[in-house]
Coordinates of C-alpha atoms in Angstrom, one line a residue:
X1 CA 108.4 144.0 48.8
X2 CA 104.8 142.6 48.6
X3 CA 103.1 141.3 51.9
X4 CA 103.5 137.7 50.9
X5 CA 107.3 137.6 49.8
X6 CA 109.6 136.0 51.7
X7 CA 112.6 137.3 53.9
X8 CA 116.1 137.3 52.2
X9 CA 118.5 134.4 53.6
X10 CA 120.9 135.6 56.5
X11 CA 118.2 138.6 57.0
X12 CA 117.8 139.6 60.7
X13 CA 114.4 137.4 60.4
X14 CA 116.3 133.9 60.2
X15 CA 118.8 134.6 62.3
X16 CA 119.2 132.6 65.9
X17 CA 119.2 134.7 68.5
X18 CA 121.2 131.6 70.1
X19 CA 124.4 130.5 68.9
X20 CA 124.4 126.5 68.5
X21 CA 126.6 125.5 71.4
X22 CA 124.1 127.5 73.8
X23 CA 123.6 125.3 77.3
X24 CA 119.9 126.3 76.6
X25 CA 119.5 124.8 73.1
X26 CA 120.4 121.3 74.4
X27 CA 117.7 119.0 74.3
X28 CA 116.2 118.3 77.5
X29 CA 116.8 114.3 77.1
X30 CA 120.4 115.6 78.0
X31 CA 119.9 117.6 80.8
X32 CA 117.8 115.0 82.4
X33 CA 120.5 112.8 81.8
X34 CA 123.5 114.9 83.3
X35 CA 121.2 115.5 86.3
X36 CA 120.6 111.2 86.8
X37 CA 123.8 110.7 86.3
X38 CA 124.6 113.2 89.3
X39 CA 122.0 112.0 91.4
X40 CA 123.2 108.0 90.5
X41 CA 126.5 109.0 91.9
X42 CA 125.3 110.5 94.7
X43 CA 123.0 107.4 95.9
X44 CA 126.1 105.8 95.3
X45 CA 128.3 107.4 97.6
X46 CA 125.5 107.9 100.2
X47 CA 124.1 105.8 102.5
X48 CA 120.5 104.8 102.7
X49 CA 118.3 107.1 104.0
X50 CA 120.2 110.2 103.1
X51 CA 118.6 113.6 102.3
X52 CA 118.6 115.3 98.9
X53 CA 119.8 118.7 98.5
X54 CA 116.5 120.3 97.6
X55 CA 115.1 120.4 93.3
X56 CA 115.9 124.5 93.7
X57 CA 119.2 123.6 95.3
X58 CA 120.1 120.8 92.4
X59 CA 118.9 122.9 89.8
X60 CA 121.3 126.0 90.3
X61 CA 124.7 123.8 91.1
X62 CA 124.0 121.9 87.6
X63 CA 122.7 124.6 86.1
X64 CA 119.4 123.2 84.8
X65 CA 115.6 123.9 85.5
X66 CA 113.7 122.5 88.4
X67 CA 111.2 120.8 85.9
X68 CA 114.3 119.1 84.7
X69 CA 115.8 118.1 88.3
X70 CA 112.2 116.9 89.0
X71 CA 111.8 115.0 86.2
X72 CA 114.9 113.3 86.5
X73 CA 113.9 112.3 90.5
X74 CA 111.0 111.0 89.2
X75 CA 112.7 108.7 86.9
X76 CA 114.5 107.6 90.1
X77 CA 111.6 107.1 92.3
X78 CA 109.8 105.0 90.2
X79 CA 112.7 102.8 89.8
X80 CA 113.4 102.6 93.7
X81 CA 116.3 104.5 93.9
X82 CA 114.6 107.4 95.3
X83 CA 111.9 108.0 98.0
X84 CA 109.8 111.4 98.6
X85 CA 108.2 111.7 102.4
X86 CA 106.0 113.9 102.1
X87 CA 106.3 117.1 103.8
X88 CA 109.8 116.4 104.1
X89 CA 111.7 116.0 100.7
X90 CA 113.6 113.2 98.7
X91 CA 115.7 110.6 100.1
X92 CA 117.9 107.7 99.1
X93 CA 116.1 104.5 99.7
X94 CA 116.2 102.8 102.9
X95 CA 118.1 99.6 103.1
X96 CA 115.7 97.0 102.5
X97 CA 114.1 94.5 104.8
X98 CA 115.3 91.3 104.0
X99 CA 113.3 87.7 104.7
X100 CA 114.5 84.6 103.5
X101 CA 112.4 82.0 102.3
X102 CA 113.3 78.2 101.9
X103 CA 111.2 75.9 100.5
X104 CA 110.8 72.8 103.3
X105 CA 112.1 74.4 106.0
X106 CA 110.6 76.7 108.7
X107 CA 110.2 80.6 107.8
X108 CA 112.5 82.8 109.7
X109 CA 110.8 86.1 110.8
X110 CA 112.2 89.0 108.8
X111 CA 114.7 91.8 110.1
X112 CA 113.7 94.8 112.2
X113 CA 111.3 95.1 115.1
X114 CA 107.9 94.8 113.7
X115 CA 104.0 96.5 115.1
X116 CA 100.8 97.0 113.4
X117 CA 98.0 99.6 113.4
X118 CA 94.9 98.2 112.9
X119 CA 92.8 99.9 110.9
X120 CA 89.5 97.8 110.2
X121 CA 88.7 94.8 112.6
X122 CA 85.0 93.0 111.8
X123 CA 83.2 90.2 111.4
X124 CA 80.7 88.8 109.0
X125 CA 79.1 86.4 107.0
X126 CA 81.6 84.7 104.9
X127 CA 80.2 84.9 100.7
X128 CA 80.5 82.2 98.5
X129 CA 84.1 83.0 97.2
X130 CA 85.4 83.7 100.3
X131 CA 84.4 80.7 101.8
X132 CA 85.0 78.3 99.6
X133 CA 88.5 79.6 100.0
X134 CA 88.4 79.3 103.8
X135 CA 86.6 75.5 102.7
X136 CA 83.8 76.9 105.1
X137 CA 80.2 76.7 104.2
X138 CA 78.7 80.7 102.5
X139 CA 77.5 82.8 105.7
X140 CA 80.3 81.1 107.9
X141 CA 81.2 83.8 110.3
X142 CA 84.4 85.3 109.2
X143 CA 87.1 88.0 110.7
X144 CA 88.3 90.6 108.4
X145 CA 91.1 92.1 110.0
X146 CA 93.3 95.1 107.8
X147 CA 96.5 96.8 109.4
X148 CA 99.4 98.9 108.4
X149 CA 102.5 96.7 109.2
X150 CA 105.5 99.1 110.7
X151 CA 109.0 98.2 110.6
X152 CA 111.2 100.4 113.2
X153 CA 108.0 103.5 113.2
X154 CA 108.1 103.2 109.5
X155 CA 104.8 101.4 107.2
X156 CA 105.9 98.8 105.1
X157 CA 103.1 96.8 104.1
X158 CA 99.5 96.8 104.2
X159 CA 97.8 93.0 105.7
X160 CA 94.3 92.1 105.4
X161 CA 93.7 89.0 107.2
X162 CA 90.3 86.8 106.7
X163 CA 89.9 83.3 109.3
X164 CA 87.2 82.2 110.9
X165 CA 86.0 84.0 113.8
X166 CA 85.0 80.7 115.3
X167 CA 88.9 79.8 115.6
X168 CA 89.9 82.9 117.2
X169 CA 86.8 83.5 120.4
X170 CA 87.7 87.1 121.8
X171 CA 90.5 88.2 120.0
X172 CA 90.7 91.9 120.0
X173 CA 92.3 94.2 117.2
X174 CA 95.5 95.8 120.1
X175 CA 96.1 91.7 120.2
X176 CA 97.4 91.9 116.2
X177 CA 99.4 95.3 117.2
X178 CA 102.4 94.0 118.4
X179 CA 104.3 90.2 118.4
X180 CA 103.9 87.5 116.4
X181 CA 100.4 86.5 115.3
X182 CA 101.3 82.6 115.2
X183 CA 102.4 82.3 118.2
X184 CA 99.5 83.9 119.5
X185 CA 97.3 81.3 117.8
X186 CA 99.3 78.7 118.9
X187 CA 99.7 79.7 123.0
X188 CA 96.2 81.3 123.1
X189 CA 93.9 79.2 120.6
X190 CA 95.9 75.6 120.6
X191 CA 95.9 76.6 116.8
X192 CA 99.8 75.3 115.6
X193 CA 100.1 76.6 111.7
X194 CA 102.4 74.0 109.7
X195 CA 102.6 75.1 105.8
X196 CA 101.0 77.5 103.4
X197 CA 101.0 78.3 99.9
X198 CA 102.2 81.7 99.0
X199 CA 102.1 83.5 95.7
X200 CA 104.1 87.2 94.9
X201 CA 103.8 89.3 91.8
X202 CA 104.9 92.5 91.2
X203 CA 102.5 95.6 91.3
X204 CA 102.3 99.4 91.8
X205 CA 100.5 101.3 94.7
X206 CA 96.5 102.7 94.0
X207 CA 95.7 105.8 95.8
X208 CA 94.3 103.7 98.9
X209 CA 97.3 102.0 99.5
X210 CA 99.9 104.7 98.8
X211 CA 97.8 106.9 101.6
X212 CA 98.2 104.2 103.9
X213 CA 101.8 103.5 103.0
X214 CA 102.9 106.8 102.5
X215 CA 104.5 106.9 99.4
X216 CA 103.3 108.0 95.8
X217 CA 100.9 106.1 94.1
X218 CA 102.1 103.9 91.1
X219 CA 105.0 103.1 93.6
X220 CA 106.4 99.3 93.2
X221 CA 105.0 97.2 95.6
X222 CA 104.9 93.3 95.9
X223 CA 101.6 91.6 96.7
X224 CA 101.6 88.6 98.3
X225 CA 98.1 86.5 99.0
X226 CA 99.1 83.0 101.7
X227 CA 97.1 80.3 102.1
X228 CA 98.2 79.0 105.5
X229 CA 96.5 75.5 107.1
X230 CA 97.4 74.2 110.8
X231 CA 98.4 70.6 111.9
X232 CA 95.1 69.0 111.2
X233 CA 95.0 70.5 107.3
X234 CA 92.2 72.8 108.0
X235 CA 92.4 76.4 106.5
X236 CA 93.5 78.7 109.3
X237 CA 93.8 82.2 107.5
X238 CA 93.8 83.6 103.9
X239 CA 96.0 86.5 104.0
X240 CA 96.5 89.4 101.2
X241 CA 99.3 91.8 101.8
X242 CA 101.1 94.6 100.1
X243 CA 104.6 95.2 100.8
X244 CA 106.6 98.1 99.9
X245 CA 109.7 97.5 96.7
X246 CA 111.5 99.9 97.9
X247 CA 111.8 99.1 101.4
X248 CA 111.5 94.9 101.3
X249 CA 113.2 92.1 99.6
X250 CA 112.2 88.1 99.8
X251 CA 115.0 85.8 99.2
X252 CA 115.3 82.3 98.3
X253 CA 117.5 79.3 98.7
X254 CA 117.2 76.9 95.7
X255 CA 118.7 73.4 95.1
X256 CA 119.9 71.5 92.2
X257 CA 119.8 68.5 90.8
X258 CA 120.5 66.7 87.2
X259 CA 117.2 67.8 86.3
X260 CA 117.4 71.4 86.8
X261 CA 118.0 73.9 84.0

């Protein structure tokens, strides 16, 4: 046989050292699979909050590799399903802290006992796009307040806070730790807040926020930027927050009429 002629079919060089119904030939679209749908049952029959048995674990009862467990958690976290805490492994989301919002009607305060940890507390001049948002003239003195909003010792959200500092004479950052900030304005500063416009999309974490957060970056989050204006229709705060998808929910009641669709 010459150096460039071909092996004879069924030789030993075309034979599969695998037979076809090998575990390990299966494509590993399939094994991801098998392990989601494990893990789907799992979050289903555990509550939130619960522990995952660890990727080594998972990977010898399914009798898969880790790269495939991992993948497969992946899948989940970035849906919600699944959280990683760092340092301590995978969990089943949380349940969800729930606020409902009604359009005309006063906002109830959300579930769960709430602090904050401020983490930047200044003030400065106002620019141009910032205060013409306030409706305060450029240079206007303004507070920029940022803090990591905890419900029950855990971060869910991430609130910068811009007013101006005239409004709020000797307010100090451990005064936006703990209780509710407009009842603060309204018992300390004679400042009553009466509506806002609110606006929430849908985003992921960057590598700021998911430090602060503690949670992966590219996690869901939803950010929500409020106008808010007190009795006399003067601008009182512009507030632009991130809040954590996996761990709060906003909802809504709506009214009909003929003209709804």
């Amino acid at each position: 046989m010459t150096s460039g002629a071909s092996p004879q079919p069924g030789g030993p060089a075309t034979r599969n050292p695998r037979s076809e119904g090998d575990p390990a030939d299966r494509p590993p679209t399939v094994k991801r699979d098998r392990v989601r749908r494990h893990l789907l049952k799992v979050i289903e029959n555990a509550g939130p909050g619960t522990g995952l048995a660890s990727e080594r674990d998972l990977a010898a009862e399914l009798g898969v590799s880790r790269p495939t467990v991992r993948a497969a958690i992946d899948e989940l976290t970035r849906t919600g399903l699944l959280v990683r805490q760092r340092g301590r492994g995978t969990f089943t989301s949380p349940q969800k802290v729930t606020q409902e919002l009604a359009t005309g009607l006063a906002v109830p305060p959300a579930e769960g006992h709430w602090t904050s940890r401020v983490v930047a507390f200044a003030v400065s001049p106002a620019p141009r796009s910032l205060a013409a948002e306030l409706e305060r003239e450029p240079g206007t003195p303004v507070l920029r307040v940022t803090r990591v909003r905890h419900v029950d010792d855990e971060p869910i959200a991430i609130e910068r806070l811009a007013l101006p500092a005239a409004l709020v004479p000797g307010l100090a950052p451990a005064d936006l730790e703990a209780g509710n900030f407009y009842r603060l304005l309204r018992e300390r500063f004679g400042i009553a807040v009466q509506d806002a416009v609110q606006t929430i999309e849908p985003s992921v974490t960057n590598p700021e926020q998911a430090e602060l957060l503690d949670i992966a970056v590219y996690a869901p989050i939803l950010h929500i930027e409020r106008l808010t204006r007190d009795t006399t229709g003067q601008v009182v705060e512009l507030t632009r927050s991130v809040y954590r998808g996996d761990r709060y929910r906003i909802t809504s009641k709506l009214r009909f009429d003929a003209e709804s669709g």
